Amino acid sequence: MNQRLDQQFAFLLEADKLKTVQRSSSLLDNSRPENSAEHSWHLALYAMCFADIASAEVDVNRAIKMLLLHDIVEIDAGDHPIHIDVDDAHVAVIERRAAERLFALLPADLGDNCLALWLEFEAAQSPDAKFAKTLDHSQPIFQALFASPKRADHTEIVRNNLQSGRASRFAQSWPQGHAFMLAALNEQSTARPEWSRLKAQVNFLCETDQLKSILRATPITDNSRRENSGEHSWHIALYAMTLADQAGDSVQIARVIQMLLLHDIVEIDAGDAPIHGDFDAAEQEAKEQAAADRIFNLLPADLAAEFRAIWDEFEAAETADAVFAKSIDRVQPLLLNLASGGGSWNDYDVTLAQLDQRVGVKVMRGAPDVWHHVRAQVAPFFD
């Protein structure tokens, strides 16, 4: 029995509850409210896309970790929309209490590190935290401005936010972004030459919002619905961050996290291909390659090349980073299926032997101790 891994997985399973916390913002197609897990994934992707607006002293990868963690307290404290008056002091107390409870599930060293990151984000004083806060405050604005159709109530919230709310500071801290947002708000053209890069970045981020509507075979832990690929990407990145001590010495966890934030984006066009499903692998690969060509090329050329290289590296699964990323990607569905009473194992009539071959072999390549630990928990289900 590995007590440390037990604690790490206890935290990761508890974190799954963030997928059920609804926000006041909606998906771009207005089909439903956004949840806090997929919002956290999108924000981490924002940090990758907008690294060029960060000041020289910002560690973008550290900001990404903050954004993966920043809303986890909402599991206990709930979401508090900016347009609704609340007792800020009371909210601060219940969120601090939630952070202490959740991070205490982890081994002490990890829990202390996560709590320190969360507190730093909340204080918004360090360069990393200020950058992360800028993104956290801008994403709901872009969600409202580029929704189809736009919602009048959301647009009015954005107007107040940009004019006199927390986003009004963008006029000094991010003037180009502030001007771009105001133009979009007032339905003026955003096709100015000086905004061409920003417009491409926003177009990509808006396109990737669709990943929140791609359903996977695996249910969330309470078995209330199937997981979507946006919140899965957040959860997998959190897995990599939490299980970093299971990676080899040569593995760069920051790069692994970036891979996992990007790895399923192609499903916007190609759809999810369940590991236990019946599909033509060559046909699926062709769809995913075409999707990568289209989606990453929405970005400015330098970012398109960078993101595509990261995605290609993950797919090839030859480097130490990619092998570990692939291992972690295979582990998370096991825990969700087990917690939900079988999940996709029941749907596809999966056997333990098939699990060993389809999942175990890949996990063993990058995280053998994780596989031994998880298999011991999973095996009794098949008995």
Tab-separated table of C-alpha atoms in Angstrom:
chain	number	residue	atom	x	y	z
A	1	MET	CA	0.000	0.000	0.000
A	2	ASN	CA	1.367	3.399	-1.042
A	3	GLN	CA	-0.076	5.992	1.352
A	4	ARG	CA	1.289	8.911	-0.659
A	5	LEU	CA	-0.453	7.786	-3.845
A	6	ASP	CA	-3.640	7.139	-1.861
A	7	GLN	CA	-3.575	10.764	-0.730
A	8	GLN	CA	-2.806	12.080	-4.208
A	9	PHE	CA	-5.674	10.153	-5.766
A	10	ALA	CA	-8.045	11.107	-2.935
A	11	PHE	CA	-7.401	14.753	-3.816
A	12	LEU	CA	-7.786	14.149	-7.560
A	13	LEU	CA	-11.100	12.343	-7.093
A	14	GLU	CA	-12.370	15.117	-4.822
A	15	ALA	CA	-11.296	17.669	-7.441
A	16	ASP	CA	-13.634	15.956	-9.925
A	17	LYS	CA	-16.505	17.691	-8.118
A	18	LEU	CA	-15.445	21.001	-9.689
A	19	LYS	CA	-17.067	19.719	-12.891
A	20	THR	CA	-20.478	20.129	-11.253
A	21	VAL	CA	-19.996	23.763	-10.144
A	22	GLN	CA	-21.832	26.068	-12.548
A	23	ARG	CA	-20.704	29.598	-13.327
A	24	SER	CA	-22.818	32.545	-14.426
A	25	SER	CA	-20.990	32.647	-17.779
A	26	SER	CA	-22.111	30.408	-20.642
A	27	LEU	CA	-20.489	28.453	-23.419
A	28	LEU	CA	-20.074	30.488	-26.582
A	29	ASP	CA	-23.045	28.755	-28.194
A	30	ASN	CA	-25.182	29.560	-25.124
A	31	SER	CA	-26.207	25.923	-24.859
A	32	ARG	CA	-25.540	25.770	-21.110
A	33	PRO	CA	-23.634	27.469	-18.280
A	34	GLU	CA	-19.897	26.944	-18.168
A	35	ASN	CA	-18.600	24.898	-15.245
A	36	SER	CA	-15.577	25.812	-13.153
A	37	ALA	CA	-13.424	22.862	-14.265
A	38	GLU	CA	-13.672	23.585	-17.990
A	39	HIS	CA	-13.249	27.292	-17.219
A	40	SER	CA	-9.985	26.450	-15.445
A	41	TRP	CA	-8.792	24.472	-18.480
A	42	HIS	CA	-9.651	27.351	-20.791
A	43	LEU	CA	-7.788	29.823	-18.594
A	44	ALA	CA	-4.653	27.671	-18.593
A	45	LEU	CA	-4.892	27.640	-22.388
A	46	TYR	CA	-5.309	31.431	-22.312
A	47	ALA	CA	-2.011	31.621	-20.430
A	48	MET	CA	-0.267	29.637	-23.165
A	49	CYS	CA	-1.812	31.806	-25.888
A	50	PHE	CA	-1.197	35.151	-24.201
A	51	ALA	CA	2.288	34.486	-22.870
A	52	ASP	CA	3.444	37.387	-25.045
A	53	ILE	CA	1.551	39.948	-22.928
A	54	ALA	CA	3.235	38.770	-19.714
A	55	SER	CA	6.001	40.956	-18.343
A	56	ALA	CA	9.555	39.652	-18.397
A	57	GLU	CA	9.477	38.628	-14.741
A	58	VAL	CA	6.405	36.388	-15.160
A	59	ASP	CA	6.851	32.609	-15.082
A	60	VAL	CA	3.982	31.590	-17.361
A	61	ASN	CA	4.158	27.914	-16.410
A	62	ARG	CA	3.807	28.858	-12.751
A	63	ALA	CA	0.801	31.034	-13.628
A	64	ILE	CA	-0.709	28.021	-15.410
A	65	LYS	CA	-0.454	26.021	-12.188
A	66	MET	CA	-2.229	28.822	-10.334
A	67	LEU	CA	-5.036	28.782	-12.888
A	68	LEU	CA	-5.425	25.012	-12.642
A	69	LEU	CA	-5.964	25.443	-8.893
A	70	HIS	CA	-7.588	28.855	-8.568
A	71	ASP	CA	-11.259	27.844	-8.561
A	72	ILE	CA	-10.973	24.501	-6.777
A	73	VAL	CA	-12.323	26.088	-3.590
A	74	GLU	CA	-15.671	26.458	-5.363
A	75	ILE	CA	-16.271	22.777	-4.653
A	76	ASP	CA	-17.174	23.929	-1.123
A	77	ALA	CA	-17.715	27.676	-1.521
A	78	GLY	CA	-19.532	27.869	-4.856
A	79	ASP	CA	-19.104	30.499	-7.582
A	80	HIS	CA	-19.659	34.188	-6.830
A	81	PRO	CA	-20.498	36.192	-9.995
A	82	ILE	CA	-19.059	39.704	-10.155
A	83	HIS	CA	-22.451	41.329	-10.788
A	84	ILE	CA	-24.025	39.999	-7.585
A	85	ASP	CA	-23.269	41.741	-4.288
A	86	VAL	CA	-21.712	39.450	-1.687
A	87	ASP	CA	-20.033	39.812	1.666
A	88	ASP	CA	-16.427	39.743	0.456
A	89	ALA	CA	-15.040	39.094	3.927
A	90	HIS	CA	-17.348	36.097	4.395
A	91	VAL	CA	-16.475	34.722	0.977
A	92	ALA	CA	-12.775	35.036	1.762
A	93	VAL	CA	-13.273	33.055	4.969
A	94	ILE	CA	-15.221	30.194	3.388
A	95	GLU	CA	-12.833	29.992	0.436
A	96	ARG	CA	-9.794	29.867	2.728
A	97	ARG	CA	-11.491	27.125	4.737
A	98	ALA	CA	-12.209	25.210	1.513
A	99	ALA	CA	-8.608	25.563	0.350
A	100	GLU	CA	-7.295	24.248	3.648
A	101	ARG	CA	-9.650	21.251	3.553
A	102	LEU	CA	-8.979	20.313	-0.057
A	103	PHE	CA	-5.218	20.720	-0.066
A	104	ALA	CA	-4.969	18.843	3.250
A	105	LEU	CA	-6.064	15.743	1.325
A	106	LEU	CA	-2.634	15.770	-0.323
A	107	PRO	CA	0.678	14.716	1.197
A	108	ALA	CA	1.878	17.592	3.367
A	109	ASP	CA	4.572	18.859	0.987
A	110	LEU	CA	2.216	18.972	-2.000
A	111	GLY	CA	-0.636	20.385	0.028
A	112	ASP	CA	1.521	23.195	1.372
A	113	ASN	CA	2.776	24.050	-2.118
A	114	CYS	CA	-0.741	24.119	-3.592
A	115	LEU	CA	-2.090	26.237	-0.750
A	116	ALA	CA	0.788	28.690	-1.180
A	117	LEU	CA	0.067	28.983	-4.919
A	118	TRP	CA	-3.632	29.524	-4.260
A	119	LEU	CA	-2.959	32.176	-1.616
A	120	GLU	CA	-0.530	33.948	-3.927
A	121	PHE	CA	-3.153	34.021	-6.684
A	122	GLU	CA	-5.746	35.406	-4.275
A	123	ALA	CA	-3.397	38.132	-3.058
A	124	ALA	CA	-2.660	39.188	-6.664
A	125	GLN	CA	0.583	40.925	-5.720
A	126	SER	CA	3.279	38.886	-7.476
A	127	PRO	CA	3.920	39.219	-11.244
A	128	ASP	CA	2.741	35.619	-11.795
A	129	ALA	CA	-0.499	36.200	-9.883
A	130	LYS	CA	-1.222	39.525	-11.604
A	131	PHE	CA	-0.839	37.874	-15.010
A	132	ALA	CA	-3.084	34.987	-13.966
A	133	LYS	CA	-5.702	37.417	-12.609
A	134	THR	CA	-5.689	39.381	-15.866
A	135	LEU	CA	-6.586	36.223	-17.752
A	136	ASP	CA	-9.187	35.179	-15.179
A	137	HIS	CA	-10.881	38.557	-15.542
A	138	SER	CA	-10.667	38.651	-19.341
A	139	GLN	CA	-11.964	35.191	-20.284
A	140	PRO	CA	-15.594	35.831	-19.214
A	141	ILE	CA	-15.511	39.084	-21.200
A	142	PHE	CA	-14.472	37.307	-24.390
A	143	GLN	CA	-17.062	34.588	-23.685
A	144	ALA	CA	-19.805	37.215	-23.595
A	145	LEU	CA	-18.561	39.378	-26.474
A	146	PHE	CA	-18.126	36.534	-28.944
A	147	ALA	CA	-21.128	34.426	-27.935
A	148	SER	CA	-23.542	33.498	-30.683
A	149	PRO	CA	-26.061	34.890	-30.155
A	150	LYS	CA	-24.952	37.522	-27.683
A	151	ARG	CA	-26.939	37.752	-24.469
A	152	ALA	CA	-28.006	41.287	-23.591
A	153	ASP	CA	-27.650	40.680	-19.846
A	154	HIS	CA	-24.104	39.372	-20.249
A	155	THR	CA	-23.176	42.241	-22.559
A	156	GLU	CA	-24.389	44.759	-19.997
A	157	ILE	CA	-22.273	43.115	-17.293
A	158	VAL	CA	-19.243	43.392	-19.609
A	159	ARG	CA	-19.975	47.059	-20.301
A	160	ASN	CA	-20.058	47.892	-16.600
A	161	ASN	CA	-16.982	45.758	-15.974
A	162	LEU	CA	-14.914	47.497	-18.664
A	163	GLN	CA	-16.054	50.986	-17.747
A	164	SER	CA	-15.880	50.955	-13.959
A	165	GLY	CA	-15.382	47.376	-12.748
A	166	ARG	CA	-12.320	45.237	-12.245
A	167	ALA	CA	-11.593	45.112	-15.997
A	168	SER	CA	-11.352	48.913	-16.233
A	169	ARG	CA	-7.740	48.570	-15.056
A	170	PHE	CA	-6.941	46.922	-18.408
A	171	ALA	CA	-6.878	50.466	-19.855
A	172	GLN	CA	-3.510	50.832	-18.104
A	173	SER	CA	-2.274	47.238	-17.635
A	174	TRP	CA	-3.360	45.860	-21.051
A	175	PRO	CA	-4.407	48.838	-23.213
A	176	GLN	CA	-4.503	46.897	-26.475
A	177	GLY	CA	-6.756	44.258	-24.954
A	178	HIS	CA	-9.007	46.892	-23.385
A	179	ALA	CA	-9.407	48.764	-26.678
A	180	PHE	CA	-10.097	45.511	-28.540
A	181	MET	CA	-12.763	44.521	-25.998
A	182	LEU	CA	-14.452	47.923	-26.216
A	183	ALA	CA	-14.520	47.732	-30.009
A	184	ALA	CA	-16.132	44.290	-29.888
A	185	LEU	CA	-18.569	45.472	-27.212
A	186	ASN	CA	-19.655	48.428	-29.348
A	187	GLU	CA	-19.833	46.230	-32.477
A	188	GLN	CA	-17.034	48.127	-34.170
A	189	SER	CA	-14.528	46.479	-36.470
A	190	THR	CA	-11.728	44.545	-34.758
A	191	ALA	CA	-9.919	43.991	-38.061
A	192	ARG	CA	-7.277	46.627	-37.481
A	193	PRO	CA	-3.681	45.798	-38.477
A	194	GLU	CA	-2.392	46.479	-34.968
A	195	TRP	CA	-4.868	43.930	-33.589
A	196	SER	CA	-4.193	41.155	-36.107
A	197	ARG	CA	-2.209	39.010	-33.661
A	198	LEU	CA	-4.646	39.550	-30.801
A	199	LYS	CA	-7.603	38.789	-33.059
A	200	ALA	CA	-6.010	35.494	-34.166
A	201	GLN	CA	-5.357	34.514	-30.540
A	202	VAL	CA	-8.945	35.302	-29.568
A	203	ASN	CA	-10.311	33.429	-32.598
A	204	PHE	CA	-8.364	30.329	-31.558
A	205	LEU	CA	-9.534	30.572	-27.960
A	206	CYS	CA	-13.135	31.017	-29.062
A	207	GLU	CA	-12.857	28.022	-31.391
A	208	THR	CA	-11.485	25.847	-28.611
A	209	ASP	CA	-14.550	26.605	-26.483
A	210	GLN	CA	-16.222	23.859	-28.521
A	211	LEU	CA	-14.115	21.243	-26.716
A	212	LYS	CA	-16.430	21.732	-23.728
A	213	SER	CA	-19.212	20.142	-25.800
A	214	ILE	CA	-17.323	17.012	-26.892
A	215	LEU	CA	-18.527	14.127	-24.735
A	216	ARG	CA	-16.278	11.258	-23.724
A	217	ALA	CA	-17.230	7.690	-22.867
A	218	THR	CA	-16.229	8.086	-19.220
A	219	PRO	CA	-18.694	9.536	-16.689
A	220	ILE	CA	-17.793	11.993	-13.972
A	221	THR	CA	-17.462	10.451	-10.512
A	222	ASP	CA	-21.074	10.973	-9.396
A	223	ASN	CA	-22.244	9.206	-12.598
A	224	SER	CA	-24.660	12.059	-13.349
A	225	ARG	CA	-23.383	12.598	-16.889
A	226	ARG	CA	-20.493	11.921	-19.234
A	227	GLU	CA	-17.307	13.928	-18.918
A	228	ASN	CA	-16.504	16.434	-21.657
A	229	SER	CA	-13.071	16.846	-23.214
A	230	GLY	CA	-12.513	20.383	-21.909
A	231	GLU	CA	-12.939	19.463	-18.248
A	232	HIS	CA	-11.049	16.210	-18.891
A	233	SER	CA	-8.093	18.259	-20.148
A	234	TRP	CA	-8.167	20.319	-16.949
A	235	HIS	CA	-8.337	17.202	-14.786
A	236	ILE	CA	-5.494	15.502	-16.669
A	237	ALA	CA	-3.265	18.571	-16.319
A	238	LEU	CA	-4.039	18.574	-12.589
A	239	TYR	CA	-3.113	14.869	-12.503
A	240	ALA	CA	0.269	15.671	-14.044
A	241	MET	CA	0.859	18.469	-11.548
A	242	THR	CA	-0.162	16.272	-8.600
A	243	LEU	CA	1.696	13.136	-9.710
A	244	ALA	CA	4.882	14.907	-10.820
A	245	ASP	CA	6.882	12.902	-8.310
A	246	GLN	CA	6.070	9.777	-10.328
A	247	ALA	CA	7.829	11.140	-13.426
A	248	GLY	CA	11.403	10.337	-14.376
A	249	ASP	CA	14.184	12.805	-13.625
A	250	SER	CA	14.332	13.940	-17.260
A	251	VAL	CA	10.612	14.753	-17.465
A	252	GLN	CA	9.686	18.445	-17.621
A	253	ILE	CA	6.322	18.643	-15.861
A	254	ALA	CA	5.584	22.132	-17.195
A	255	ARG	CA	5.836	20.789	-20.740
A	256	VAL	CA	3.742	17.732	-19.832
A	257	ILE	CA	1.021	20.050	-18.551
A	258	GLN	CA	1.097	22.022	-21.801
A	259	MET	CA	0.769	18.787	-23.790
A	260	LEU	CA	-2.253	17.742	-21.771
A	261	LEU	CA	-3.914	21.141	-22.131
A	262	LEU	CA	-3.616	20.758	-25.920
A	263	HIS	CA	-3.869	17.009	-26.463
A	264	ASP	CA	-7.607	16.673	-27.106
A	265	ILE	CA	-8.243	19.917	-29.016
A	266	VAL	CA	-8.448	17.974	-32.288
A	267	GLU	CA	-11.616	16.303	-30.979
A	268	ILE	CA	-13.488	19.492	-31.891
A	269	ASP	CA	-13.426	18.179	-35.464
A	270	ALA	CA	-12.527	14.503	-35.062
A	271	GLY	CA	-14.643	13.614	-32.024
A	272	ASP	CA	-13.628	11.343	-29.160
A	273	ALA	CA	-12.468	7.806	-29.981
A	274	PRO	CA	-13.003	5.707	-26.826
A	275	ILE	CA	-10.081	3.405	-26.118
A	276	HIS	CA	-12.455	0.459	-25.732
A	277	GLY	CA	-14.592	1.420	-28.727
A	278	ASP	CA	-14.657	-0.012	-32.217
A	279	PHE	CA	-13.224	2.471	-34.721
A	280	ASP	CA	-10.834	2.607	-37.655
A	281	ALA	CA	-7.551	3.812	-36.143
A	282	ALA	CA	-6.111	4.986	-39.466
A	283	GLU	CA	-9.265	6.925	-40.297
A	284	GLN	CA	-9.330	8.508	-36.843
A	285	GLU	CA	-5.679	9.520	-37.123
A	286	ALA	CA	-6.334	11.163	-40.485
A	287	LYS	CA	-9.242	13.121	-38.987
A	288	GLU	CA	-7.095	14.256	-36.072
A	289	GLN	CA	-4.224	15.342	-38.311
A	290	ALA	CA	-6.625	17.376	-40.451
A	291	ALA	CA	-8.144	18.882	-37.312
A	292	ALA	CA	-4.702	19.849	-36.018
A	293	ASP	CA	-3.926	21.520	-39.351
A	294	ARG	CA	-7.105	23.590	-39.222
A	295	ILE	CA	-7.346	24.500	-35.556
A	296	PHE	CA	-3.727	25.327	-34.758
A	297	ASN	CA	-3.438	27.375	-37.940
A	298	LEU	CA	-6.002	29.797	-36.524
A	299	LEU	CA	-3.151	31.068	-34.347
A	300	PRO	CA	-0.373	33.484	-35.331
A	301	ALA	CA	2.321	31.540	-37.187
A	302	ASP	CA	4.788	31.308	-34.299
A	303	LEU	CA	2.181	30.013	-31.846
A	304	ALA	CA	0.716	27.684	-34.458
A	305	ALA	CA	4.117	26.074	-34.975
A	306	GLU	CA	4.806	25.873	-31.224
A	307	PHE	CA	1.450	24.347	-30.288
A	308	ARG	CA	1.470	21.934	-33.217
A	309	ALA	CA	4.950	20.732	-32.247
A	310	ILE	CA	3.765	20.069	-28.691
A	311	TRP	CA	0.706	18.164	-29.973
A	312	ASP	CA	2.800	16.157	-32.448
A	313	GLU	CA	5.262	15.251	-29.702
A	314	PHE	CA	2.420	13.974	-27.516
A	315	GLU	CA	0.990	11.905	-30.358
A	316	ALA	CA	4.358	10.341	-31.208
A	317	ALA	CA	4.900	9.336	-27.546
A	318	GLU	CA	8.656	8.991	-27.977
A	319	THR	CA	10.117	11.638	-25.642
A	320	ALA	CA	10.151	11.225	-21.855
A	321	ASP	CA	7.676	14.095	-21.508
A	322	ALA	CA	5.216	12.578	-23.963
A	323	VAL	CA	5.499	9.067	-22.503
A	324	PHE	CA	4.639	10.381	-19.038
A	325	ALA	CA	1.819	12.521	-20.437
A	326	LYS	CA	0.348	9.494	-22.229
A	327	SER	CA	0.595	7.461	-19.026
A	328	ILE	CA	-1.296	10.064	-17.012
A	329	ASP	CA	-3.923	10.403	-19.757
A	330	ARG	CA	-4.666	6.678	-19.420
A	331	VAL	CA	-4.894	6.683	-15.612
A	332	GLN	CA	-7.617	9.279	-15.038
A	333	PRO	CA	-10.489	7.384	-16.741
A	334	LEU	CA	-9.742	4.317	-14.603
A	335	LEU	CA	-10.421	6.245	-11.410
A	336	LEU	CA	-13.582	7.831	-12.827
A	337	ASN	CA	-14.940	4.484	-14.000
A	338	LEU	CA	-14.203	2.867	-10.658
A	339	ALA	CA	-15.825	5.705	-8.698
A	340	SER	CA	-18.947	5.656	-10.895
A	341	GLY	CA	-19.579	1.917	-10.657
A	342	GLY	CA	-17.921	0.811	-13.867
A	343	GLY	CA	-18.782	3.591	-16.319
A	344	SER	CA	-17.499	2.843	-19.792
A	345	TRP	CA	-16.212	-0.583	-18.690
A	346	ASN	CA	-19.859	-1.636	-18.410
A	347	ASP	CA	-20.811	0.022	-21.691
A	348	TYR	CA	-18.057	-1.739	-23.643
A	349	ASP	CA	-17.996	-5.001	-21.657
A	350	VAL	CA	-14.322	-4.523	-20.788
A	351	THR	CA	-12.287	-7.284	-19.132
A	352	LEU	CA	-9.300	-6.919	-16.850
A	353	ALA	CA	-7.106	-8.544	-19.500
A	354	GLN	CA	-8.184	-5.892	-22.013
A	355	LEU	CA	-7.459	-3.189	-19.458
A	356	ASP	CA	-3.981	-4.579	-18.914
A	357	GLN	CA	-3.275	-4.546	-22.639
A	358	ARG	CA	-4.946	-1.291	-23.675
A	359	VAL	CA	-4.120	0.790	-20.608
A	360	GLY	CA	-1.580	-0.960	-18.433
A	361	VAL	CA	1.100	-1.291	-21.099
A	362	LYS	CA	1.030	2.465	-21.773
A	363	VAL	CA	0.943	3.489	-18.109
A	364	MET	CA	3.822	1.145	-17.283
A	365	ARG	CA	6.013	2.962	-19.829
A	366	GLY	CA	5.880	6.250	-17.966
A	367	ALA	CA	4.546	5.627	-14.450
A	368	PRO	CA	4.957	1.975	-13.379
A	369	ASP	CA	4.334	2.588	-9.680
A	370	VAL	CA	1.102	4.378	-10.541
A	371	TRP	CA	-0.058	1.408	-12.614
A	372	HIS	CA	0.700	-1.122	-9.883
A	373	HIS	CA	-1.155	1.034	-7.367
A	374	VAL	CA	-4.199	1.679	-9.541
A	375	ARG	CA	-4.455	-1.875	-10.857
A	376	ALA	CA	-4.631	-3.192	-7.299
A	377	GLN	CA	-7.668	-0.962	-6.748
A	378	VAL	CA	-9.285	-1.777	-10.068
A	379	ALA	CA	-8.852	-5.564	-10.121
A	380	PRO	CA	-11.520	-6.357	-7.473
A	381	PHE	CA	-14.151	-4.669	-9.656
A	382	PHE	CA	-13.593	-7.290	-12.355
A	383	ASP	CA	-13.723	-10.138	-9.839
